[in-house]
Amino acid sequence: MDWDTLWLNCQAATMVPGSPYGAIRDAAIAARDGRIAWVGRRHDLPPEHCAAEIVDLAGCWVTPGLIDCHTHLIFGGHRAQEFTLRLEGARYETIARAGGGILSTVEATRAASADALLRAAEARARERLAEGVTVLEIKSGYGLDVETELRMLRLARDLGERLPMTVRTTCLAAHTLPLEYSQAADDYIDLILDTILPRAIDSGLVDAVDVFCEGIAFTPVQAERILRAARDYGLAVKLHAGQLSDLGGAGLAARYGALSVDHLEHVSEADVCAMAGAGCVAVLLPGAFYSLRETQPPPVALFRKYRVPIAIASDLNPGTSPVRSLRLTLNMACTLFRLTPEEALAGATRVAARALGLQQNYGTLECGKFADLVSWDIDDPAELAYWIGGAAVMGRVRHGKLLGD
Ligand code: NIG
Ligand code: FE
């Protein structure tokens, strides 16, 4: 057995189902060619093993790299003014209908240079990296025209090249109706289907397609046109549904075999059951729930009952979830939605990988997957959800390579 690196003297929260955190005490983990080549109890190491480098982790906990499976990381400007308005009593939907909300960020994003967008997004992505995130999903959706949607997706790809992290791109051209099409939703959907999506696909910029299905965005009938086209292209689909109201989006997404349905504060039991049947992941976004001071949490008991896998994500966006820490989201998921700390960590590792269709390569510490590891200054993996803020990362490894500061 010939390994590149062997990590010894650690506690591995492998996140493999079957035991709490899939924990292995006094573990050893080996990597070869960027992938995990062996993981288990140190005492069970094969006697003939040999590693070019041996690292003693001094007893600390190791988890898979964290995965933020729902972000709107690329955008121009910010919405601190809207935050203030909401504190004075204005409602998110009222602001959105008056041309604020998503549309104000569309204006700022169209006006920004590609360079300025990249710099701001890179700073936010580096914050994720520093807290142990190795896989990041990034949506478009603040362009809402051909040129800016393509620019956003291209920038997301650029980030994946510039930073030691895996970036998955999602085309969310159907985020809301742009002003130019305010009375012509079907014409805008034609633009997405005839131009934006085909051009983005031709340029290799799309891993998945998403739609915001909501009263202030697209109806299920409109969303279905996009899901059908995406499926015909062979692309994975996702849906923002049930954030503010239940329009039946989760059931629709299930019929299209969506990887995930995201938000889900408002969803019927029948649709949860349909999600289970279709293997959809429920991506919960406690940052948006918190920021909008929503009062109806997602039906976690139903997800558990029907065994719908639960992921959590930051939903980082300038309006409803200016959350610059995925770790903070773990805490919010427990405190606001009553997830267990183990469910929260699984939601940001194993299940998040599944929400991106990446479960073959990411999300657990198992042989054959990429060696994306984070070592933590903690005594108990529940601490990852327990602390509110603060940094606990000791070391980060991506594809078998130690990352610097
Ligand atoms: O996930 N729900 C739709 N999109 C974002 C909100 C974006 C915005 O307000 O800019 C969300 O919450
Ligand atoms: Fe979102």
Short mmCIF file of C-alpha atoms and ligand atoms in Angstrom, two decimals:
data_model
loop_
_atom_site.label_atom_id
_atom_site.label_comp_id
_atom_site.label_asym_id
_atom_site.label_seq_id
_atom_site.Cartn_x
_atom_site.Cartn_y
_atom_site.Cartn_z
CA MET A 1 0.00 0.00 0.00
CA ASP A 2 1.62 3.14 -1.28
CA TRP A 3 0.07 6.39 -0.12
CA ASP A 4 0.90 10.04 -0.62
CA THR A 5 -0.24 11.13 2.85
CA LEU A 6 -1.30 9.35 6.02
CA TRP A 7 -3.04 11.29 8.78
CA LEU A 8 -2.79 9.65 12.19
CA ASN A 9 -3.99 10.28 15.71
CA CYS A 10 -7.38 11.85 14.96
CA GLN A 11 -11.09 11.30 15.60
CA ALA A 12 -12.85 10.99 12.26
CA ALA A 13 -16.46 12.17 11.91
CA THR A 14 -16.81 10.31 8.64
CA MET A 15 -20.53 11.21 8.35
CA VAL A 16 -21.17 7.72 6.98
CA PRO A 17 -24.69 6.78 8.21
CA GLY A 18 -25.13 4.01 10.77
CA SER A 19 -23.53 5.44 13.91
CA PRO A 20 -23.42 8.94 15.42
CA TYR A 21 -21.38 11.12 13.04
CA GLY A 22 -20.01 7.89 11.57
CA ALA A 23 -17.30 8.46 14.18
CA ILE A 24 -14.08 6.49 14.28
CA ARG A 25 -11.96 6.98 17.40
CA ASP A 26 -8.20 6.97 17.04
CA ALA A 27 -8.55 6.95 13.28
CA ALA A 28 -6.15 6.95 10.37
CA ILE A 29 -6.90 8.40 6.95
CA ALA A 30 -4.76 7.91 3.88
CA ALA A 31 -4.85 9.69 0.52
CA ARG A 32 -3.45 8.80 -2.84
CA ASP A 33 -3.79 10.86 -6.02
CA GLY A 34 -6.16 13.26 -4.26
CA ARG A 35 -8.60 10.62 -3.08
CA ILE A 36 -9.14 8.78 0.17
CA ALA A 37 -7.33 5.48 -0.15
CA TRP A 38 -7.92 4.14 3.35
CA VAL A 39 -9.91 5.19 6.42
CA GLY A 40 -10.44 3.26 9.63
CA ARG A 41 -9.06 2.61 13.08
CA ARG A 42 -5.35 3.15 13.36
CA HIS A 43 -4.99 -0.30 14.90
CA ASP A 44 -6.43 -1.81 11.74
CA LEU A 45 -3.92 -0.18 9.41
CA PRO A 46 -2.53 -2.79 7.04
CA PRO A 47 0.97 -3.70 8.24
CA GLU A 48 2.54 -3.24 4.83
CA HIS A 49 1.42 0.38 4.45
CA CYS A 50 3.83 3.06 3.36
CA ALA A 51 3.22 6.79 2.99
CA ALA A 52 5.40 9.54 1.55
CA GLU A 53 4.22 11.86 4.33
CA ILE A 54 2.81 11.10 7.77
CA VAL A 55 0.90 13.80 9.66
CA ASP A 56 0.10 13.56 13.37
CA LEU A 57 -3.18 15.38 14.07
CA ALA A 58 -2.70 15.41 17.85
CA GLY A 59 -6.08 13.85 18.60
CA CYS A 60 -8.27 16.44 16.89
CA TRP A 61 -11.55 15.84 15.07
CA VAL A 62 -11.62 15.58 11.29
CA THR A 63 -14.73 15.99 9.14
CA PRO A 64 -15.34 15.99 5.41
CA GLY A 65 -14.94 19.42 3.79
CA LEU A 66 -18.08 21.49 4.29
CA ILE A 67 -20.41 22.03 1.34
CA ASP A 68 -22.53 25.15 0.83
CA CYS A 69 -25.12 23.84 -1.64
CA HIS A 70 -27.21 27.00 -2.19
CA THR A 71 -25.67 30.45 -2.63
CA HIS A 72 -26.21 33.58 -4.67
CA LEU A 73 -22.59 34.56 -4.07
CA ILE A 74 -22.10 36.79 -7.11
CA PHE A 75 -23.89 40.14 -7.03
CA GLY A 76 -23.28 43.87 -7.26
CA GLY A 77 -23.70 46.18 -4.28
CA HIS A 78 -25.58 45.28 -1.12
CA ARG A 79 -29.00 45.94 0.34
CA ALA A 80 -28.31 47.56 3.71
CA GLN A 81 -30.89 50.24 2.81
CA GLU A 82 -33.54 47.57 2.35
CA PHE A 83 -32.55 46.05 5.70
CA THR A 84 -33.20 49.43 7.29
CA LEU A 85 -36.55 49.77 5.49
CA ARG A 86 -37.62 46.38 6.73
CA LEU A 87 -36.64 47.34 10.27
CA GLU A 88 -38.95 50.32 9.86
CA GLY A 89 -41.81 47.98 8.99
CA ALA A 90 -41.71 47.50 5.20
CA ARG A 91 -42.34 43.91 4.05
CA TYR A 92 -39.95 42.02 1.77
CA GLU A 93 -42.70 41.29 -0.75
CA THR A 94 -43.88 44.93 -0.78
CA ILE A 95 -40.34 46.15 -1.41
CA ALA A 96 -39.93 43.55 -4.16
CA ARG A 97 -43.20 44.49 -5.87
CA ALA A 98 -42.14 48.15 -5.80
CA GLY A 99 -39.03 47.35 -7.82
CA GLY A 100 -36.65 46.92 -4.87
CA GLY A 101 -35.58 43.51 -3.66
CA ILE A 102 -34.04 41.27 -6.29
CA LEU A 103 -34.48 43.94 -9.01
CA SER A 104 -32.36 46.47 -7.14
CA THR A 105 -29.53 43.93 -7.05
CA VAL A 106 -30.11 43.23 -10.75
CA GLU A 107 -29.52 46.92 -11.45
CA ALA A 108 -26.33 46.96 -9.36
CA THR A 109 -25.08 43.72 -10.93
CA ARG A 110 -25.66 44.89 -14.50
CA ALA A 111 -23.85 48.15 -13.72
CA ALA A 112 -20.81 46.48 -12.11
CA SER A 113 -17.73 45.54 -14.13
CA ALA A 114 -16.83 41.87 -14.34
CA ASP A 115 -13.70 42.71 -12.40
CA ALA A 116 -15.58 44.36 -9.54
CA LEU A 117 -18.04 41.46 -9.38
CA LEU A 118 -15.20 38.97 -9.29
CA ARG A 119 -13.30 40.79 -6.55
CA ALA A 120 -16.35 41.03 -4.27
CA ALA A 121 -17.39 37.43 -4.91
CA GLU A 122 -13.86 36.13 -4.41
CA ALA A 123 -13.67 37.82 -1.01
CA ARG A 124 -16.91 36.13 0.03
CA ALA A 125 -15.77 32.76 -1.34
CA ARG A 126 -12.48 33.06 0.57
CA GLU A 127 -14.47 33.50 3.79
CA ARG A 128 -16.16 30.18 3.03
CA LEU A 129 -12.80 28.56 2.30
CA ALA A 130 -11.38 29.76 5.59
CA GLU A 131 -14.19 28.11 7.52
CA GLY A 132 -13.67 24.73 5.88
CA VAL A 133 -15.92 24.86 2.81
CA THR A 134 -14.48 22.90 -0.10
CA VAL A 135 -17.54 22.75 -2.38
CA LEU A 136 -19.69 25.75 -3.22
CA GLU A 137 -22.78 26.10 -5.39
CA ILE A 138 -23.23 29.49 -7.05
CA LYS A 139 -26.39 30.63 -8.83
CA SER A 140 -26.84 33.26 -11.47
CA GLY A 141 -30.05 35.26 -11.30
CA TYR A 142 -29.02 38.88 -10.78
CA GLY A 143 -28.50 39.51 -14.49
CA LEU A 144 -31.85 38.56 -16.00
CA ASP A 145 -30.53 39.39 -19.46
CA VAL A 146 -28.41 37.33 -21.81
CA GLU A 147 -25.14 39.13 -21.27
CA THR A 148 -25.24 39.47 -17.48
CA GLU A 149 -26.55 35.96 -16.80
CA LEU A 150 -23.70 34.55 -18.90
CA ARG A 151 -21.23 36.85 -17.16
CA MET A 152 -22.34 35.64 -13.74
CA LEU A 153 -22.02 31.99 -14.71
CA ARG A 154 -18.61 32.61 -16.27
CA LEU A 155 -17.44 34.38 -13.10
CA ALA A 156 -18.62 31.42 -11.03
CA ARG A 157 -16.53 29.12 -13.22
CA ASP A 158 -13.57 31.53 -12.89
CA LEU A 159 -13.85 31.37 -9.10
CA GLY A 160 -13.63 27.60 -9.29
CA GLU A 161 -10.39 27.99 -11.27
CA ARG A 162 -8.87 30.64 -9.03
CA LEU A 163 -9.66 29.09 -5.66
CA PRO A 164 -8.93 25.65 -4.25
CA MET A 165 -12.59 24.72 -4.11
CA THR A 166 -15.11 22.92 -6.28
CA VAL A 167 -17.72 25.29 -7.70
CA ARG A 168 -21.03 24.08 -9.12
CA THR A 169 -22.95 26.56 -11.24
CA THR A 170 -26.73 26.85 -11.35
CA CYS A 171 -28.57 28.91 -13.94
CA LEU A 172 -31.28 30.86 -12.11
CA ALA A 173 -32.24 33.18 -14.96
CA ALA A 174 -35.80 32.58 -13.71
CA HIS A 175 -35.14 34.38 -10.41
CA THR A 176 -37.75 37.08 -11.04
CA LEU A 177 -39.15 39.00 -14.00
CA PRO A 178 -36.82 41.74 -15.21
CA LEU A 179 -38.38 45.20 -15.58
CA GLU A 180 -38.21 45.00 -19.38
CA TYR A 181 -40.58 42.03 -19.28
CA SER A 182 -42.77 43.03 -16.33
CA GLN A 183 -45.95 42.50 -18.35
CA ALA A 184 -44.62 39.65 -20.48
CA ALA A 185 -43.59 36.69 -18.36
CA ASP A 186 -43.95 34.20 -21.21
CA ASP A 187 -41.72 36.29 -23.47
CA TYR A 188 -39.04 36.33 -20.76
CA ILE A 189 -39.31 32.57 -20.38
CA ASP A 190 -38.92 32.34 -24.19
CA LEU A 191 -35.72 34.38 -23.87
CA ILE A 192 -34.43 31.98 -21.22
CA LEU A 193 -35.33 28.90 -23.24
CA ASP A 194 -34.31 30.18 -26.67
CA THR A 195 -31.19 32.14 -25.82
CA ILE A 196 -29.88 32.28 -22.25
CA LEU A 197 -29.95 28.57 -21.47
CA PRO A 198 -28.69 27.29 -24.86
CA ARG A 199 -25.84 29.81 -24.92
CA ALA A 200 -24.86 29.05 -21.34
CA ILE A 201 -24.93 25.32 -22.06
CA ASP A 202 -22.91 25.75 -25.27
CA SER A 203 -20.25 27.55 -23.28
CA GLY A 204 -20.17 24.80 -20.65
CA LEU A 205 -21.36 27.12 -17.92
CA VAL A 206 -24.33 25.23 -16.45
CA ASP A 207 -24.38 22.32 -14.02
CA ALA A 208 -28.04 22.72 -12.98
CA VAL A 209 -31.12 24.87 -13.56
CA ASP A 210 -33.22 26.50 -10.83
CA VAL A 211 -36.43 28.59 -10.75
CA PHE A 212 -37.85 30.80 -8.00
CA CYS A 213 -41.43 29.52 -7.77
CA GLU A 214 -43.27 32.10 -5.66
CA GLY A 215 -45.95 34.80 -5.79
CA ILE A 216 -43.29 37.47 -6.41
CA ALA A 217 -41.53 35.37 -9.06
CA PHE A 218 -42.81 32.49 -11.25
CA THR A 219 -45.96 30.36 -11.11
CA PRO A 220 -45.72 26.56 -11.18
CA VAL A 221 -46.95 26.58 -14.80
CA GLN A 222 -44.17 28.97 -15.79
CA ALA A 223 -41.62 27.08 -13.71
CA GLU A 224 -42.62 23.85 -15.41
CA ARG A 225 -41.71 25.18 -18.86
CA ILE A 226 -38.18 25.77 -17.61
CA LEU A 227 -37.87 22.49 -15.74
CA ARG A 228 -39.07 20.59 -18.80
CA ALA A 229 -36.56 22.31 -21.08
CA ALA A 230 -33.74 21.74 -18.61
CA ARG A 231 -34.63 18.09 -18.30
CA ASP A 232 -34.73 17.78 -22.09
CA TYR A 233 -31.17 19.13 -22.13
CA GLY A 234 -30.28 16.44 -19.61
CA LEU A 235 -29.48 18.98 -16.91
CA ALA A 236 -30.12 18.54 -13.20
CA VAL A 237 -32.91 20.71 -11.84
CA LYS A 238 -33.62 22.39 -8.50
CA LEU A 239 -36.42 24.63 -7.32
CA HIS A 240 -36.85 27.48 -4.84
CA ALA A 241 -40.29 26.64 -3.45
CA GLY A 242 -42.43 27.25 -0.39
CA GLN A 243 -40.43 30.19 0.95
CA LEU A 244 -43.36 32.57 1.45
CA SER A 245 -46.34 30.49 0.33
CA ASP A 246 -47.22 26.99 -0.90
CA LEU A 247 -47.86 27.01 -4.63
CA GLY A 248 -47.26 23.27 -4.96
CA GLY A 249 -43.73 23.77 -6.28
CA ALA A 250 -42.26 20.88 -4.28
CA GLY A 251 -44.62 18.39 -5.93
CA LEU A 252 -43.78 19.83 -9.33
CA ALA A 253 -40.05 19.55 -8.64
CA ALA A 254 -40.53 15.94 -7.53
CA ARG A 255 -42.28 15.13 -10.82
CA TYR A 256 -39.20 16.43 -12.64
CA GLY A 257 -36.81 14.41 -10.49
CA ALA A 258 -35.23 17.53 -8.99
CA LEU A 259 -32.01 17.10 -7.03
CA SER A 260 -33.43 19.39 -4.38
CA VAL A 261 -36.24 21.68 -3.36
CA ASP A 262 -35.01 24.64 -1.38
CA HIS A 263 -36.64 26.75 1.41
CA LEU A 264 -39.83 24.67 2.08
CA GLU A 265 -41.31 26.56 5.02
CA HIS A 266 -44.67 26.14 3.25
CA VAL A 267 -45.18 22.65 1.84
CA SER A 268 -47.97 20.06 2.06
CA GLU A 269 -47.55 16.56 3.45
CA ALA A 270 -48.48 15.15 0.02
CA ASP A 271 -45.62 17.07 -1.58
CA VAL A 272 -43.16 15.95 1.10
CA CYS A 273 -44.24 12.40 0.31
CA ALA A 274 -43.72 13.08 -3.41
CA MET A 275 -40.23 14.43 -2.69
CA ALA A 276 -39.42 11.23 -0.79
CA GLY A 277 -40.61 9.13 -3.72
CA ALA A 278 -38.45 11.08 -6.15
CA GLY A 279 -35.38 11.11 -3.89
CA CYS A 280 -35.33 14.93 -3.68
CA VAL A 281 -33.29 16.58 -0.97
CA ALA A 282 -34.93 19.28 1.18
CA VAL A 283 -32.46 22.17 1.36
CA LEU A 284 -33.31 24.30 4.38
CA LEU A 285 -32.15 27.91 4.49
CA PRO A 286 -32.37 29.19 8.04
CA GLY A 287 -30.54 32.43 7.21
CA ALA A 288 -33.44 33.59 5.03
CA PHE A 289 -35.97 32.46 7.63
CA TYR A 290 -34.08 34.41 10.28
CA SER A 291 -33.56 37.56 8.21
CA LEU A 292 -37.19 37.78 7.15
CA ARG A 293 -38.32 36.96 10.69
CA GLU A 294 -40.50 34.20 9.33
CA THR A 295 -42.61 32.38 11.89
CA GLN A 296 -43.48 29.07 10.22
CA PRO A 297 -40.48 26.75 10.21
CA PRO A 298 -40.17 23.99 7.59
CA PRO A 299 -41.88 20.71 8.59
CA VAL A 300 -38.78 18.90 9.80
CA ALA A 301 -40.88 16.18 11.47
CA LEU A 302 -42.46 15.35 8.08
CA PHE A 303 -39.05 15.21 6.38
CA ARG A 304 -37.92 12.77 9.05
CA LYS A 305 -41.14 10.74 8.82
CA TYR A 306 -40.86 10.30 5.04
CA ARG A 307 -37.06 10.08 5.14
CA VAL A 308 -36.51 13.10 2.93
CA PRO A 309 -32.80 13.90 3.32
CA ILE A 310 -32.24 17.33 4.86
CA ALA A 311 -29.45 19.63 3.70
CA ILE A 312 -28.76 23.12 4.96
CA ALA A 313 -27.15 26.01 3.17
CA SER A 314 -26.36 29.65 3.68
CA ASP A 315 -28.48 31.00 0.77
CA LEU A 316 -25.91 33.81 0.81
CA ASN A 317 -27.59 36.72 -1.00
CA PRO A 318 -27.74 40.46 -0.43
CA GLY A 319 -31.46 40.56 0.34
CA THR A 320 -32.88 37.77 2.42
CA SER A 321 -29.76 36.05 3.69
CA PRO A 322 -26.62 38.17 3.98
CA VAL A 323 -25.07 35.26 5.86
CA ARG A 324 -21.31 35.19 5.48
CA SER A 325 -20.72 32.02 7.46
CA LEU A 326 -21.92 28.49 6.75
CA ARG A 327 -20.95 27.51 10.31
CA LEU A 328 -23.43 30.07 11.61
CA THR A 329 -26.10 28.39 9.47
CA LEU A 330 -25.48 25.12 11.32
CA ASN A 331 -26.31 26.85 14.57
CA MET A 332 -29.40 28.52 13.09
CA ALA A 333 -30.65 25.19 11.70
CA CYS A 334 -30.54 23.72 15.21
CA THR A 335 -31.89 26.70 17.11
CA LEU A 336 -34.57 27.80 14.64
CA PHE A 337 -35.53 24.50 12.97
CA ARG A 338 -34.66 22.07 15.80
CA LEU A 339 -32.27 19.97 13.76
CA THR A 340 -29.85 17.93 15.84
CA PRO A 341 -26.20 19.01 15.59
CA GLU A 342 -25.53 15.76 13.75
CA GLU A 343 -28.33 16.45 11.24
CA ALA A 344 -26.95 19.94 10.75
CA LEU A 345 -23.43 18.67 10.04
CA ALA A 346 -24.77 15.95 7.73
CA GLY A 347 -26.81 18.70 6.05
CA ALA A 348 -23.66 20.63 5.25
CA THR A 349 -21.62 17.57 4.17
CA ARG A 350 -23.17 14.27 3.08
CA VAL A 351 -26.65 15.51 2.20
CA ALA A 352 -25.40 18.77 0.68
CA ALA A 353 -23.27 16.67 -1.69
CA ARG A 354 -26.39 14.82 -2.72
CA ALA A 355 -28.27 18.10 -3.27
CA LEU A 356 -25.60 18.86 -5.89
CA GLY A 357 -25.48 15.36 -7.36
CA LEU A 358 -21.91 15.01 -6.06
CA GLN A 359 -22.38 12.17 -3.59
CA GLN A 360 -20.04 9.84 -5.48
CA ASN A 361 -17.09 12.12 -4.84
CA TYR A 362 -17.84 14.33 -1.85
CA GLY A 363 -19.61 14.58 1.48
CA THR A 364 -18.22 11.73 3.58
CA LEU A 365 -14.84 10.34 4.55
CA GLU A 366 -14.95 7.13 2.51
CA CYS A 367 -12.51 5.33 0.27
CA GLY A 368 -12.66 6.54 -3.29
CA LYS A 369 -14.01 10.01 -2.54
CA PHE A 370 -11.88 13.13 -2.83
CA ALA A 371 -9.67 13.70 0.19
CA ASP A 372 -11.33 16.96 1.29
CA LEU A 373 -10.76 17.10 5.04
CA VAL A 374 -11.06 19.69 7.76
CA SER A 375 -9.47 19.32 11.19
CA TRP A 376 -11.09 21.20 14.06
CA ASP A 377 -10.15 22.53 17.46
CA ILE A 378 -13.12 20.89 19.22
CA ASP A 379 -13.77 18.04 21.68
CA ASP A 380 -17.17 17.06 20.32
CA PRO A 381 -18.51 17.37 16.75
CA ALA A 382 -21.71 18.91 18.17
CA GLU A 383 -19.57 21.98 18.86
CA LEU A 384 -19.61 22.77 15.15
CA ALA A 385 -23.29 23.71 15.51
CA TYR A 386 -23.14 24.85 19.12
CA TRP A 387 -20.78 27.83 18.91
CA ILE A 388 -22.25 31.01 17.50
CA GLY A 389 -19.42 32.53 15.51
CA GLY A 390 -15.76 32.03 16.23
CA ALA A 391 -13.23 30.03 14.28
CA ALA A 392 -12.38 26.43 15.01
CA VAL A 393 -10.60 25.33 11.85
CA MET A 394 -7.11 23.94 12.46
CA GLY A 395 -6.26 22.63 9.01
CA ARG A 396 -7.83 22.11 5.60
CA VAL A 397 -6.98 19.60 2.92
CA ARG A 398 -8.43 19.65 -0.57
CA HIS A 399 -7.99 16.73 -2.94
CA GLY A 400 -5.25 15.44 -0.68
CA LYS A 401 -3.28 18.72 -0.53
CA LEU A 402 -2.83 20.84 2.58
CA LEU A 403 -4.22 24.36 2.09
CA GLY A 404 -2.31 27.34 3.40
CA ASP A 405 -3.78 30.40 5.17
O1 NIG B 1 -33.15 32.47 -1.90
N1 NIG B 1 -35.68 33.15 -2.93
C1 NIG B 1 -35.16 33.69 -3.89
N2 NIG B 1 -33.99 34.22 -3.91
C2 NIG B 1 -33.29 34.63 -2.78
C3 NIG B 1 -33.62 36.04 -2.45
C4 NIG B 1 -32.85 36.91 -3.31
C5 NIG B 1 -32.95 38.38 -3.03
O2 NIG B 1 -33.84 38.89 -2.29
O3 NIG B 1 -32.08 39.04 -3.59
C6 NIG B 1 -33.51 33.64 -1.66
O4 NIG B 1 -33.97 33.94 -0.57
FE FE B 2 -31.92 31.29 -2.80
#
